[in-house]
PDB file of C-alpha atoms in Angstrom:
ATOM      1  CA  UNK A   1     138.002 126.301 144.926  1.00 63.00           C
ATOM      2  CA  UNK A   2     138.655 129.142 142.833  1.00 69.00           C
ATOM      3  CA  UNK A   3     140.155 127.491 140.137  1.00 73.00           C
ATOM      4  CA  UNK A   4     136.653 125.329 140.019  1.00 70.00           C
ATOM      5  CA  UNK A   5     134.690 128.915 139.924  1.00 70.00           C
ATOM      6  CA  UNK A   6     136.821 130.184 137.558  1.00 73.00           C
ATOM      7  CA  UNK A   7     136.537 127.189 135.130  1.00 75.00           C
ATOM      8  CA  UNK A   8     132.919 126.873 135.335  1.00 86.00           C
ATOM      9  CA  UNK A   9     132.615 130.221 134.716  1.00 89.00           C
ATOM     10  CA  UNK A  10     134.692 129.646 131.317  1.00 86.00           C
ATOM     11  CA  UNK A  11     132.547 127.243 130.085  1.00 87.00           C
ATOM     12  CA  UNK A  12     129.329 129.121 130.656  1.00 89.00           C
ATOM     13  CA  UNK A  13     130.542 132.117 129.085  1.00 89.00           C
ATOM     14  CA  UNK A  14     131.582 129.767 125.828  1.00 87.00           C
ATOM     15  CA  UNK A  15     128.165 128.556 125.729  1.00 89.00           C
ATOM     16  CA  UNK A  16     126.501 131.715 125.921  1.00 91.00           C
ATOM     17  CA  UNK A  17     128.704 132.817 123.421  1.00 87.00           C
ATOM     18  CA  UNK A  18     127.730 129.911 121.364  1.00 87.00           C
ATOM     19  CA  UNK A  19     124.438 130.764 121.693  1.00 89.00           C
ATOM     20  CA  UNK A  20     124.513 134.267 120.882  1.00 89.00           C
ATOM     21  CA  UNK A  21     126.228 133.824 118.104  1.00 84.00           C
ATOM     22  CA  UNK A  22     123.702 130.666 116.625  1.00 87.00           C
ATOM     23  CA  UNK A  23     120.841 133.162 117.653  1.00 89.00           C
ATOM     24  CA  UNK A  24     122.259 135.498 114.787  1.00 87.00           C
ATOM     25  CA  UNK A  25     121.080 132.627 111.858  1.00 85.00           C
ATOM     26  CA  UNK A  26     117.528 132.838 113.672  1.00 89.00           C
ATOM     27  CA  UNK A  27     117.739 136.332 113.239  1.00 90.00           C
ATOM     28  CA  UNK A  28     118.572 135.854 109.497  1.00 88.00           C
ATOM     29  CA  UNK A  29     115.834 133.452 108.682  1.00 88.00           C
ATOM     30  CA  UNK A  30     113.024 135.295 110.356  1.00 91.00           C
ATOM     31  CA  UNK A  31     113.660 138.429 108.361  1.00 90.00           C
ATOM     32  CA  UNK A  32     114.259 136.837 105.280  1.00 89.00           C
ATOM     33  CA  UNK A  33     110.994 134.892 105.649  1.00 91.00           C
ATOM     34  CA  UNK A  34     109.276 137.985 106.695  1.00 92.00           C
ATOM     35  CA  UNK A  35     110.672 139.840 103.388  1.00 90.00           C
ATOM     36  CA  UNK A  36     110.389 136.964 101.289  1.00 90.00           C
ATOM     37  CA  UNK A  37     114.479 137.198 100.015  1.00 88.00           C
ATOM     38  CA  UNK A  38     117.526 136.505 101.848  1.00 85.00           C
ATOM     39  CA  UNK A  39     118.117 139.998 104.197  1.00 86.00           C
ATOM     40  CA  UNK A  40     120.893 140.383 106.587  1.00 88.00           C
ATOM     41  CA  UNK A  41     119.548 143.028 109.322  1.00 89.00           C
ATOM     42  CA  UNK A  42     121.527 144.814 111.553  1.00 92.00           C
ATOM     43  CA  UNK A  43     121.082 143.060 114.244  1.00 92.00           C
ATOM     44  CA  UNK A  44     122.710 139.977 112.877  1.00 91.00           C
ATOM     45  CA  UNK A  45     126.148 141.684 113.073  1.00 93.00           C
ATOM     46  CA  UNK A  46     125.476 142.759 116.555  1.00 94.00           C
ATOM     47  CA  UNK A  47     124.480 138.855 117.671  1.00 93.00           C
ATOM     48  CA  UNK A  48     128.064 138.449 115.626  1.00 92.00           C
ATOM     49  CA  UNK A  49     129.789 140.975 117.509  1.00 94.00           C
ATOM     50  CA  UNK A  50     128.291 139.372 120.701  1.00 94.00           C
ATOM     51  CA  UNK A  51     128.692 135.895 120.130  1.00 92.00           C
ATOM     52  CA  UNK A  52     132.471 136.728 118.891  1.00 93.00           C
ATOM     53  CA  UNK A  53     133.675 138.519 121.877  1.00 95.00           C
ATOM     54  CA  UNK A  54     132.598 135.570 124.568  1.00 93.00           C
ATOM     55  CA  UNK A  55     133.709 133.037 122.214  1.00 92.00           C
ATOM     56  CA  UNK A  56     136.789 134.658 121.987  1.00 94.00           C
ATOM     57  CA  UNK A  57     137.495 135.175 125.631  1.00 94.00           C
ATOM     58  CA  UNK A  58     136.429 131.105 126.035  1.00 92.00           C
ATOM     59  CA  UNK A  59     139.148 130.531 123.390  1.00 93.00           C
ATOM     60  CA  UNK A  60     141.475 132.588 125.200  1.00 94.00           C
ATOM     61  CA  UNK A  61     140.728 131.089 128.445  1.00 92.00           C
ATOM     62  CA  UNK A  62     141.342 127.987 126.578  1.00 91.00           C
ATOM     63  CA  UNK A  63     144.629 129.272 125.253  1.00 93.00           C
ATOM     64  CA  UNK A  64     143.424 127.577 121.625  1.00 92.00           C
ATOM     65  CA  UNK A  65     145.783 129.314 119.029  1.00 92.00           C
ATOM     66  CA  UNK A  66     143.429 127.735 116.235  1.00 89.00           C
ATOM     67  CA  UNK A  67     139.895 129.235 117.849  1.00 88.00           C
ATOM     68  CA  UNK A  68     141.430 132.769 118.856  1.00 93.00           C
ATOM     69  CA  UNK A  69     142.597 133.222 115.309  1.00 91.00           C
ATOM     70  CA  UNK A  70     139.430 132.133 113.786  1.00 88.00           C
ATOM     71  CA  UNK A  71     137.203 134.336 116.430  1.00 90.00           C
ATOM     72  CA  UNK A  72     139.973 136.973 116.068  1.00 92.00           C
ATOM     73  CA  UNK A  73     139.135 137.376 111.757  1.00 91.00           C
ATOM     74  CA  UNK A  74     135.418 137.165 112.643  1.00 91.00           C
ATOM     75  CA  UNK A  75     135.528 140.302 114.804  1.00 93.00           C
ATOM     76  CA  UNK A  76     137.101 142.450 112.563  1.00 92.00           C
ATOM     77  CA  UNK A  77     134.272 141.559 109.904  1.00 91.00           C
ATOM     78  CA  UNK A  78     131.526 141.935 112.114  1.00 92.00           C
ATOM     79  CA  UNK A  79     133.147 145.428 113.553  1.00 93.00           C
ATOM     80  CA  UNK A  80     134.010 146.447 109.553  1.00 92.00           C
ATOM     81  CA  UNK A  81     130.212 145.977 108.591  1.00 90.00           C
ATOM     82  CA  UNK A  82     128.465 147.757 111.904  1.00 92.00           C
ATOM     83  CA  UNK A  83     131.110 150.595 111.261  1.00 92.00           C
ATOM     84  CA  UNK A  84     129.753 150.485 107.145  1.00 90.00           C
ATOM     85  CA  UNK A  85     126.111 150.035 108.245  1.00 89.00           C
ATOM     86  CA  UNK A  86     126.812 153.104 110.455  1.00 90.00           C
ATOM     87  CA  UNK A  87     128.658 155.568 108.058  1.00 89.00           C
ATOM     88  CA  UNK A  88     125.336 154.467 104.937  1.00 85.00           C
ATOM     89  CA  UNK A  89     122.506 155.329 107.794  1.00 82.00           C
ATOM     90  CA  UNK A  90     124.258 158.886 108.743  1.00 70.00           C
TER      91      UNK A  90
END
C-alpha cells in the first residue's frame, strides 16, 4: 500500500513540476507582449527554480541519471541568475 502512495505521489509531484516549470514561458510571453520586446522578469527564474527542484526530485525518484543531470545544470543557472538579479537590485 505504501509503495502505491508513495508512487503516486512521485508522479504528481513530476507533473506539478512540469507545470511549474511550462508556466515560466507564459510568464515570458505575457511580459514581453505587455512591453512590446522579448523581457525575461524575475519571476521566470523563480517558476525555473520551482519547476527544477520537483522535476528533479521526480528524476531522482526515478533514479534517471540522464534527467537528474539535465535538471541538476538547470538549477545552478536558475540559482546563478536570482543570486545576479539580487546583487544588481541591492
Amino acid at each position: 500500500m505504501y509503495g502505491i502512495l508513495h508512487q503516486n505521489l512521485m508522479v504528481y509531484i513530476g507533473f506539478i513540476g512540469q507545470l511549474v516549470f511550462t508556466s515560466r514561458f507564459i510568464v515570458q510571453w505575457i511580459a514581453s507582449e505587455r512591453a512590446r520586446s522579448s523581457v525575461m522578469p524575475v519571476i521566470f527564474w523563480w517558476l525555473s527554480l520551482a519547476g527544477g527542484v520537483a522535476l528533479l526530485s521526480y528524476a531522482i525518484w526515478r533514479m534517471d541519471p540522464v534527467f537528474i543531470m539535465g535538471q541538476s545544470m538547470g538549477l545552478l543557472v536558475y540559482s546563478r541568475n536570482l543570486f545576479l538579479i539580487r546583487r544588481t537590485i541591492g
